[in-house]
Coordinates of C-alpha atoms and ligand atoms in Angstrom, one line a residue:
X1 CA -49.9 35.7 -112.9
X2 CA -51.1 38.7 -114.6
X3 CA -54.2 41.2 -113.3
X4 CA -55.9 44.2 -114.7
X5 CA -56.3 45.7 -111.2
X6 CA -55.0 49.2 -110.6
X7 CA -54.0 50.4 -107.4
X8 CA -53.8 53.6 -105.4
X9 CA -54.1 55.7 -102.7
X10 CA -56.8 57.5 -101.8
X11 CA -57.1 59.6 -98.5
X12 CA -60.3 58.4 -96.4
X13 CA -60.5 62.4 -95.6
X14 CA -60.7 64.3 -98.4
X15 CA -60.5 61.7 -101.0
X16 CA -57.5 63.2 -102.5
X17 CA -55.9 60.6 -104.9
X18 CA -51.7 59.6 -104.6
X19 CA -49.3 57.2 -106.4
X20 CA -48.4 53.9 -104.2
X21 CA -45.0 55.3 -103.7
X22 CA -42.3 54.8 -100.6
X23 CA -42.1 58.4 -100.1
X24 CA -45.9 58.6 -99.7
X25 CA -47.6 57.6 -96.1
X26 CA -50.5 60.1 -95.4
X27 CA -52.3 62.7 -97.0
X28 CA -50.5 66.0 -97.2
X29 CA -53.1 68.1 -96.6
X30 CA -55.2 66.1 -94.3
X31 CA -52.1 65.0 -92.2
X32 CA -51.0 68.9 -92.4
X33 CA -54.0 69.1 -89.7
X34 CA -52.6 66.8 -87.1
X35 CA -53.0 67.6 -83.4
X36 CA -51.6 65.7 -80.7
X37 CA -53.4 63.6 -79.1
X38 CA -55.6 62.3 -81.8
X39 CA -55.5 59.4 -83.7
X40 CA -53.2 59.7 -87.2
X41 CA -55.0 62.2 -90.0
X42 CA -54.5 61.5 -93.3
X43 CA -54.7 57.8 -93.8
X44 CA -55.1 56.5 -96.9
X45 CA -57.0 53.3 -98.4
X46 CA -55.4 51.4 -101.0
X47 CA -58.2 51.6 -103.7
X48 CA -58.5 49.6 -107.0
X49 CA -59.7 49.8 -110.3
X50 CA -60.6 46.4 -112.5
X51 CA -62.3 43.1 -112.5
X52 CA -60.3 40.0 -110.5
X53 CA -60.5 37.0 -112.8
X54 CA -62.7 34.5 -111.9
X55 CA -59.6 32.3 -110.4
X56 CA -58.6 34.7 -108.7
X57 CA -56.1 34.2 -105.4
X58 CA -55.4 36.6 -102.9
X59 CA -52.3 37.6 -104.8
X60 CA -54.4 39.5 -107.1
X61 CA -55.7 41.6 -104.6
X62 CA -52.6 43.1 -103.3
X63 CA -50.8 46.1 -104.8
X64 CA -47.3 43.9 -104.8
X65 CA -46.3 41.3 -107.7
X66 CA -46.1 37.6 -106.0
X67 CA -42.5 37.3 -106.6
X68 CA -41.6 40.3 -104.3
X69 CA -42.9 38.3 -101.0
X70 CA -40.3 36.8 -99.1
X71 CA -40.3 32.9 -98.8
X72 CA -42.0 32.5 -95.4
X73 CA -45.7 30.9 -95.3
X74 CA -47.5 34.1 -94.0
X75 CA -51.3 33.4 -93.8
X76 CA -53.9 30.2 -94.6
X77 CA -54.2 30.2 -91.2
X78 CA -56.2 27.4 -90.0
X79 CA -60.6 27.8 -89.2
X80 CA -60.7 26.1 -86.3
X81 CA -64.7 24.5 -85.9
X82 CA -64.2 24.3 -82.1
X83 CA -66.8 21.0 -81.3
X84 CA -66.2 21.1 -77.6
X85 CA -67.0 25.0 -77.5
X86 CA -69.7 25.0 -79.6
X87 CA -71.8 22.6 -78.0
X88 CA -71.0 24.5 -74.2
X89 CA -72.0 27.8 -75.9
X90 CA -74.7 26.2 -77.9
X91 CA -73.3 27.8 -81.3
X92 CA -73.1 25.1 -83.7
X93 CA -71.9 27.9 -86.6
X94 CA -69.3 29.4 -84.4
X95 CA -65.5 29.4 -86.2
X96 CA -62.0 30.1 -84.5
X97 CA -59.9 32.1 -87.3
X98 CA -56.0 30.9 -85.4
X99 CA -53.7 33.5 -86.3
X100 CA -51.6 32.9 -83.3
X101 CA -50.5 30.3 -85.8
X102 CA -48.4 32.4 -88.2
X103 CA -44.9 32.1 -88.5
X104 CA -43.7 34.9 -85.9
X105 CA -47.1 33.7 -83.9
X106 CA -49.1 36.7 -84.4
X107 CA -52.1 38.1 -87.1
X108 CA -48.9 41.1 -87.4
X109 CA -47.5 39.1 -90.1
X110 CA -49.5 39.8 -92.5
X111 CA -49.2 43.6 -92.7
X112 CA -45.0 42.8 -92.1
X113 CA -45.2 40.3 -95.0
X114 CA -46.9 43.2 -97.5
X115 CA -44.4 45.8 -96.2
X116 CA -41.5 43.4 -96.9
X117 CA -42.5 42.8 -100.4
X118 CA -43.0 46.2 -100.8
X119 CA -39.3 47.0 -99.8
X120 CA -38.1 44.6 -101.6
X121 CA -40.0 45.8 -105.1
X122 CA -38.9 49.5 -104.6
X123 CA -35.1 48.3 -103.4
X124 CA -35.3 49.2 -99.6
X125 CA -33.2 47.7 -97.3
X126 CA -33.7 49.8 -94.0
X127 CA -37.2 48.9 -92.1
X128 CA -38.1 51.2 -89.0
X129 CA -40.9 50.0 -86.8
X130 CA -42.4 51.0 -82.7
X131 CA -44.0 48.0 -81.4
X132 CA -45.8 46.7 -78.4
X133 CA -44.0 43.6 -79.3
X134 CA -45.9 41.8 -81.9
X135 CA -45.6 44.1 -85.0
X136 CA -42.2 44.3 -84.2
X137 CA -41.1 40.6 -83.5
X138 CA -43.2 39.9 -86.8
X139 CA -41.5 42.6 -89.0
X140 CA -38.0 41.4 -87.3
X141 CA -38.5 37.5 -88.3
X142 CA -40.9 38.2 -92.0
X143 CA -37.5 41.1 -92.8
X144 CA -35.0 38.3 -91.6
X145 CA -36.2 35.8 -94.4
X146 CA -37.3 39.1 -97.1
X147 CA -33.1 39.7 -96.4
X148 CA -33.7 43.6 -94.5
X149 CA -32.7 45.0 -92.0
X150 CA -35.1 45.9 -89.0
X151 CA -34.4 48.7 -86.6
X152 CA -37.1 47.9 -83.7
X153 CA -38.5 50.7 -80.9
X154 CA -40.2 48.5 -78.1
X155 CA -41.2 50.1 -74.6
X156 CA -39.2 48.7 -72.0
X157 CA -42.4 46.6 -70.7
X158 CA -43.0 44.9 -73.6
X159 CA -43.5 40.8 -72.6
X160 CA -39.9 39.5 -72.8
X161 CA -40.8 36.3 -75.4
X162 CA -41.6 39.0 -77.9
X163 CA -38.0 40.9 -76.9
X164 CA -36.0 38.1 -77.8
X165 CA -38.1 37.0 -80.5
X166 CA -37.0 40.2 -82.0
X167 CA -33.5 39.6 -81.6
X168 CA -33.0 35.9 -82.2
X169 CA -34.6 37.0 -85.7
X170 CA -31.3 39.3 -85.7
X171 CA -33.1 43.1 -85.1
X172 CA -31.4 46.3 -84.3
X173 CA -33.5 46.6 -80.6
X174 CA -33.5 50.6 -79.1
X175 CA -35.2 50.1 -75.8
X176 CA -37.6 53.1 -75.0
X177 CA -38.2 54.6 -71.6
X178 CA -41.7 54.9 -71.7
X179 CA -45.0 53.6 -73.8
X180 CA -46.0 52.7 -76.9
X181 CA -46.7 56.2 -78.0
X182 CA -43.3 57.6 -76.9
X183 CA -41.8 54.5 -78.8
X184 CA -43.7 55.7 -82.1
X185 CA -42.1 59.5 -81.4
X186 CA -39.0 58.0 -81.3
X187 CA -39.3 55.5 -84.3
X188 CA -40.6 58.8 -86.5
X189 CA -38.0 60.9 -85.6
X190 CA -35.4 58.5 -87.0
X191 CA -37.1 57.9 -89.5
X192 CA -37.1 61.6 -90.5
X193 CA -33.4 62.3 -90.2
X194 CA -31.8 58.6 -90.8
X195 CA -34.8 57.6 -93.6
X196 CA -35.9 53.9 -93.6
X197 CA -39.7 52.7 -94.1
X198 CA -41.6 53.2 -91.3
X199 CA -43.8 50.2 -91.3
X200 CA -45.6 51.8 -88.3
X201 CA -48.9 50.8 -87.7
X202 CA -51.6 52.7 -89.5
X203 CA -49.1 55.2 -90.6
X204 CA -47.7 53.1 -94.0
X205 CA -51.0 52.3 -95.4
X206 CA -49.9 48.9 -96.6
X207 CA -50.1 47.5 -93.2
X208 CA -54.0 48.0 -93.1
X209 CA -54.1 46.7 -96.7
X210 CA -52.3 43.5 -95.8
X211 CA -54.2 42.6 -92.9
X212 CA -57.2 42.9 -94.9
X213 CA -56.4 39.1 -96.7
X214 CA -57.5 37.3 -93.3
X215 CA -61.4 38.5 -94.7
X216 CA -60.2 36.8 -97.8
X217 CA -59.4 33.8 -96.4
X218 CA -61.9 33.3 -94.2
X219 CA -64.7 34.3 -97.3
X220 CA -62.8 31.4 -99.3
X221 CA -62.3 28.5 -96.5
X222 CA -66.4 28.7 -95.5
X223 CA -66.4 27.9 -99.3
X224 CA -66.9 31.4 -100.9
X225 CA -69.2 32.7 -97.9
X226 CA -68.5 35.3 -94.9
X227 CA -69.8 34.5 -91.4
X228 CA -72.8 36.9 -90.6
X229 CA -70.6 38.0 -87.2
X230 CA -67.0 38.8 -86.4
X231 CA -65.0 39.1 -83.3
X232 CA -62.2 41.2 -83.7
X233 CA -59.8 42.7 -80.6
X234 CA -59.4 46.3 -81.0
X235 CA -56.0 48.8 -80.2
X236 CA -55.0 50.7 -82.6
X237 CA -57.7 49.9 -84.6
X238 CA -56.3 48.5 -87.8
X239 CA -56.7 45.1 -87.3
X240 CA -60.3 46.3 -87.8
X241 CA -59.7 48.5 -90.4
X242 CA -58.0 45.7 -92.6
X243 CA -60.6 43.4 -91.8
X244 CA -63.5 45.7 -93.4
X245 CA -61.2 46.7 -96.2
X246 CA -61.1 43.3 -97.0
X247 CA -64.9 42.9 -97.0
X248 CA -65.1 46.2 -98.8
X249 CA -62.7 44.7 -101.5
X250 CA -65.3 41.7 -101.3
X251 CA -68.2 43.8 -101.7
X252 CA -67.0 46.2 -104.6
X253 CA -66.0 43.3 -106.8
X254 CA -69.3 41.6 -106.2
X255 CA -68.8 38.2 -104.4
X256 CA -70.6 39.3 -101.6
X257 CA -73.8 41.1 -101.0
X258 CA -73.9 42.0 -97.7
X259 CA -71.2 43.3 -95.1
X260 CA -70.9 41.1 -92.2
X261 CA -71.8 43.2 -88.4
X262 CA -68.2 43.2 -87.0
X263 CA -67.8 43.8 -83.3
X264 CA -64.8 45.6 -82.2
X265 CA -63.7 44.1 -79.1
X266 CA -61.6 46.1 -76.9
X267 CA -60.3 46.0 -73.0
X268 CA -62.4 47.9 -70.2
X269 CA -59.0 49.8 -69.7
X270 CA -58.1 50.8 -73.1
X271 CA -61.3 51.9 -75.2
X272 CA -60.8 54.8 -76.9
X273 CA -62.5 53.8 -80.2
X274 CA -65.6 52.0 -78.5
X275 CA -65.4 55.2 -76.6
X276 CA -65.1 57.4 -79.8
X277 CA -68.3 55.1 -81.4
X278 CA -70.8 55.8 -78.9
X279 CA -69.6 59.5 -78.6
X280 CA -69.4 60.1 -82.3
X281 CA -66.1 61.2 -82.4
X282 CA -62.7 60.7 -80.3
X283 CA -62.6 62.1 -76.6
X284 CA -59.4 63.3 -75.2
X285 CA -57.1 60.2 -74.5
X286 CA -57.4 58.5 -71.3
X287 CA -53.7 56.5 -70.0
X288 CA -54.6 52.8 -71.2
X289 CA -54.7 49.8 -68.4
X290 CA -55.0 46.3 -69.3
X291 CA -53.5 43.0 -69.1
X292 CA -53.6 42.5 -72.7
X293 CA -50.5 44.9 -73.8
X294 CA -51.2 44.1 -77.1
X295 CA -54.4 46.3 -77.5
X296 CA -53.7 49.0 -74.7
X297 CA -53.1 52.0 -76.5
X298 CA -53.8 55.9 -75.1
X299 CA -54.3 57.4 -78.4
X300 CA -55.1 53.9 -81.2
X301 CA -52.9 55.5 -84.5
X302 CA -55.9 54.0 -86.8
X303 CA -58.6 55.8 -84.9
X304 CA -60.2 57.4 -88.0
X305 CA -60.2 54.7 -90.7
X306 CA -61.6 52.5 -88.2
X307 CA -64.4 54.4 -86.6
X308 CA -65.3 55.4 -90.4
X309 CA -66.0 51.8 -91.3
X310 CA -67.4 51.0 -88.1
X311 CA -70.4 53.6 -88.7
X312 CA -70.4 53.2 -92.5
X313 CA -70.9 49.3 -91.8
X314 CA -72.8 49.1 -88.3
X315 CA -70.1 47.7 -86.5
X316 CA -70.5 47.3 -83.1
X317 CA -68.5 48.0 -79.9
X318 CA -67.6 45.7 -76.8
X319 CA -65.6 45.9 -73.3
X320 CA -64.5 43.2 -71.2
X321 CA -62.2 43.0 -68.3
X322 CA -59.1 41.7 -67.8
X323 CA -60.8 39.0 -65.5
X324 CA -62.9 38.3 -68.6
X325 CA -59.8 38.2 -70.9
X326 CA -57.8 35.9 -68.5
X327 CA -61.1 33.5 -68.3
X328 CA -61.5 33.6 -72.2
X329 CA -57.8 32.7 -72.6
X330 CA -58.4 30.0 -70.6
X331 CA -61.4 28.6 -71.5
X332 CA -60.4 28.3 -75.3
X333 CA -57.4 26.4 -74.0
X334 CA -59.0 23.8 -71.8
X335 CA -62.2 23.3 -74.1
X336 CA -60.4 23.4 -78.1
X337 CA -56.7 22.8 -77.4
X338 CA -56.1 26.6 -78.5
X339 CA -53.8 28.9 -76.5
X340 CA -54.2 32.7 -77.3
X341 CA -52.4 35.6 -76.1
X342 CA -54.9 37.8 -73.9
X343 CA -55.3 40.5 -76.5
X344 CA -56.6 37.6 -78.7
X345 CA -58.6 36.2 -76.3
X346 CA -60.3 39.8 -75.7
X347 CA -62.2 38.8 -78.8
X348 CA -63.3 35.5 -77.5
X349 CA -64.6 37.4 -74.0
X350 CA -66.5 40.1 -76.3
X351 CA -68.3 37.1 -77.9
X352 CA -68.9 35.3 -74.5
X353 CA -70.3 38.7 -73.2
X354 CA -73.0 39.4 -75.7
X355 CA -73.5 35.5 -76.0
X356 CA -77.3 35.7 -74.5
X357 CA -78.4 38.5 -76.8
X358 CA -77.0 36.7 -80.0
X359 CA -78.8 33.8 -82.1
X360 CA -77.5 30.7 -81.9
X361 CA -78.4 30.4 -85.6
X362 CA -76.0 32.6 -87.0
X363 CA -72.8 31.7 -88.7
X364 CA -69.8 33.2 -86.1
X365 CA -66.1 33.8 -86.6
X366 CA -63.9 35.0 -83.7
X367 CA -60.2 36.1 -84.4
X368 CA -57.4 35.0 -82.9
X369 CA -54.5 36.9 -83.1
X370 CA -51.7 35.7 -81.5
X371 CA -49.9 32.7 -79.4
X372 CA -50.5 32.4 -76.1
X373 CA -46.7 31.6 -75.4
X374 CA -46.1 35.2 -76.5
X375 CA -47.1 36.3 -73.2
X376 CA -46.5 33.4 -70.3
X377 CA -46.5 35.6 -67.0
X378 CA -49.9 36.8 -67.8
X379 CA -51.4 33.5 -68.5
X380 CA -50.3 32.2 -65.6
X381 CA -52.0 35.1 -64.0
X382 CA -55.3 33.1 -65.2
X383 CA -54.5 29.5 -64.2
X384 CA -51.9 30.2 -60.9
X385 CA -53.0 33.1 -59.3
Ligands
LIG401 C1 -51.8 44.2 -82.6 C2 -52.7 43.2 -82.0 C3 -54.1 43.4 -81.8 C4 -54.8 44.6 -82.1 O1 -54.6 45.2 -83.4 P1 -54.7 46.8 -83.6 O2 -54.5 47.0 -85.1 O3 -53.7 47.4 -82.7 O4 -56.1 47.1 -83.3 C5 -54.8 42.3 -81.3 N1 -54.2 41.2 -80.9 C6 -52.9 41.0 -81.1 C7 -52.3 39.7 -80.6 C8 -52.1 42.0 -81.6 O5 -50.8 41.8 -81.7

């Protein structure tokens, strides 16, 4: 399968232009300008240069050859057209995107599966990742089948399905005093004296740039159209990020005209970038709260890219509480037969929120981005109490 499309980095700071290389995760200059507690500086967009063919697959729009990716069925993750929920909402057009249903359980697996392949291409064998949970338990089972080996920094809090996930899928497991963030400090000083990919969120571009193909997918499974809303849960923000790029990458080549309004959905507790949109730029962090661990983050790593495509693309912002989490979670279980993790169900609450204000006419997609048996002692919070 052979394309004409070009890739490379370009910084979404200063525009600055860099070779897709391992050594090469941020910006030099821009990330030169790094203070603590901001989001990363720096990023960079994988940007390309050619015309798909007309049968094109999503292959083509990745910066990896398809024979790199390891043999595990990553994405084509199911639409779900929930009957029973759209005639209780009274939105015929509304679509359930079930990434909960990839092979580690979460939407993480496409950024792990695009870092994998990109190891594998460039000879790597050493993969270094902080995690919540998900992107680690992901990167630990996609690396099991790509052959590499996973060294894995995880809070000590993180939800213990997604621990031994991680080490049934054969990780190396350092368990971190501490949060998320402190897990990241740890993962990057290794990385810096031991060497290994960091396939850290936001920080190895590829990880936004993989997540991107869930806008392919959906644009080819409503038959070469994009809903006019999306519901996406927001933490660190790249999620979102890869969402947009993938519409971007939509845009530039011409199959669509118009940029759907995507609404960031993120938890009362942890809102820095919904925080950072209505301010017009980041405020000092705030310690993050919520039930849904995977989207409580102090300072979200992909602040910048995704407040810059947010404002570039009117994107909206959302809260919810963890009350309106738990009853999301639930609902889409008892009325489609889906059962999401809370930080996936944050998406659903966002769209039950700003239900009334929204016309029943338009085409909606929510994303869901993980299993709810990832997370069991909080969903029992919503149905026991
Ligand atoms: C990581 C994650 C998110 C949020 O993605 P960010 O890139 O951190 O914004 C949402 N839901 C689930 C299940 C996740 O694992």
């Amino acid at each position: 399968m052979k394309t004409d499309m070009k890739a490379v980095y370009r910084c979404i700071e200063c525009g600055a232009v860099y070779k897709i290389e391992p050594e090469r995760m941020l910006c030099a200059s821009c990330s030169a300008l790094q203070r603590a507690d901001e989001p990363l500086r720096g990023l960079l967009e994988v940007e390309y240069d050619g015309r798909l063919p007309a049968d094109w697959d999503i292959f083509h729009f990745l910066p990896v050859e398809p024979e790199y990716f390891p043999p595990i069925p990553v994405g084509h993750t199911p639409l779900w057209k929930p009957e029973n929920l759209r005639k209780e909402t009274g939105f015929p057009e509304l679509y359930l995107k079930d990434d909960g249903s990839n092979p580690t359980g979460s939407f993480k697996d496409r950024a792990s599966f695009l870092v994998a392949a990109f190891a594998r291409k460039h000879g790597i064998r050493d993969i270094v990742v902080a995690s919540t949970g998900n992107a680690g338990s992901s990167m630990a089972g996609v690396g099991a089948a790509a052959g590499l080996n996973v060294r894995l920094y995880l809070p000590e809090s993180a939800p213990e399905a997604k621990l031994v996930q991680s080490l049934q899928y054969g990780a190396q497991l350092i368990r971190v005093k501490g949060n998320y963030d402190e897990a990241y400090k740890q993962s990057m000083e290794y990385v810096s004296t031991h060497g290994g990919l960091s396939r850290n969120t936001a920080h190895n571009p590829l990880t936004i740039e993989g997540k991107k193909t869930v806008s392919l997918e959906i644009y080819r499974q409503l038959g070469k159209k994009l809903p006019d809303f999306l519901f996406v849960s927001v933490g660190d923000g790249v999620i979102i990020s890869g969402v947009y790029k993938g519409l971007d990458d939509l845009h530039r080549q011409g199959l669509i005209e118009r940029i759907p309004t995507v609404i960031a959905v993120q938890a009362e507790g942890s809102s820095a970038i919904s925080r950072a949109l209505s301010h017009g730029e980041f405020q000092p962090p705030v310690p993050a709260s919520t039930i849904a661990d995977s989207i409580s983050v102090d300072v979200p790593k992909g602040g910048y890219f995704a407040l810059k495509k947010l404002r570039e693309h009117k994107g909206e912002a959302v809260t919810v509480s963890d009350k309106e989490i738990l009853r999301a979670q639930h609902t889409l279980a008892r009325s489609c037969g889906l059962f999401t993790e809370p930080a996936g169900a944050a998406a659903a609450a966002g769209f039950f929120k700003l239900r009334e204000k929204l016309s029943s006419k338009a085409v909606y997609a929510v994303l869901l981005t993980g299993s709810g048996l990832k997370d069991i002692a909080s969903a029992r919070k919503g149905v026991m109490g």
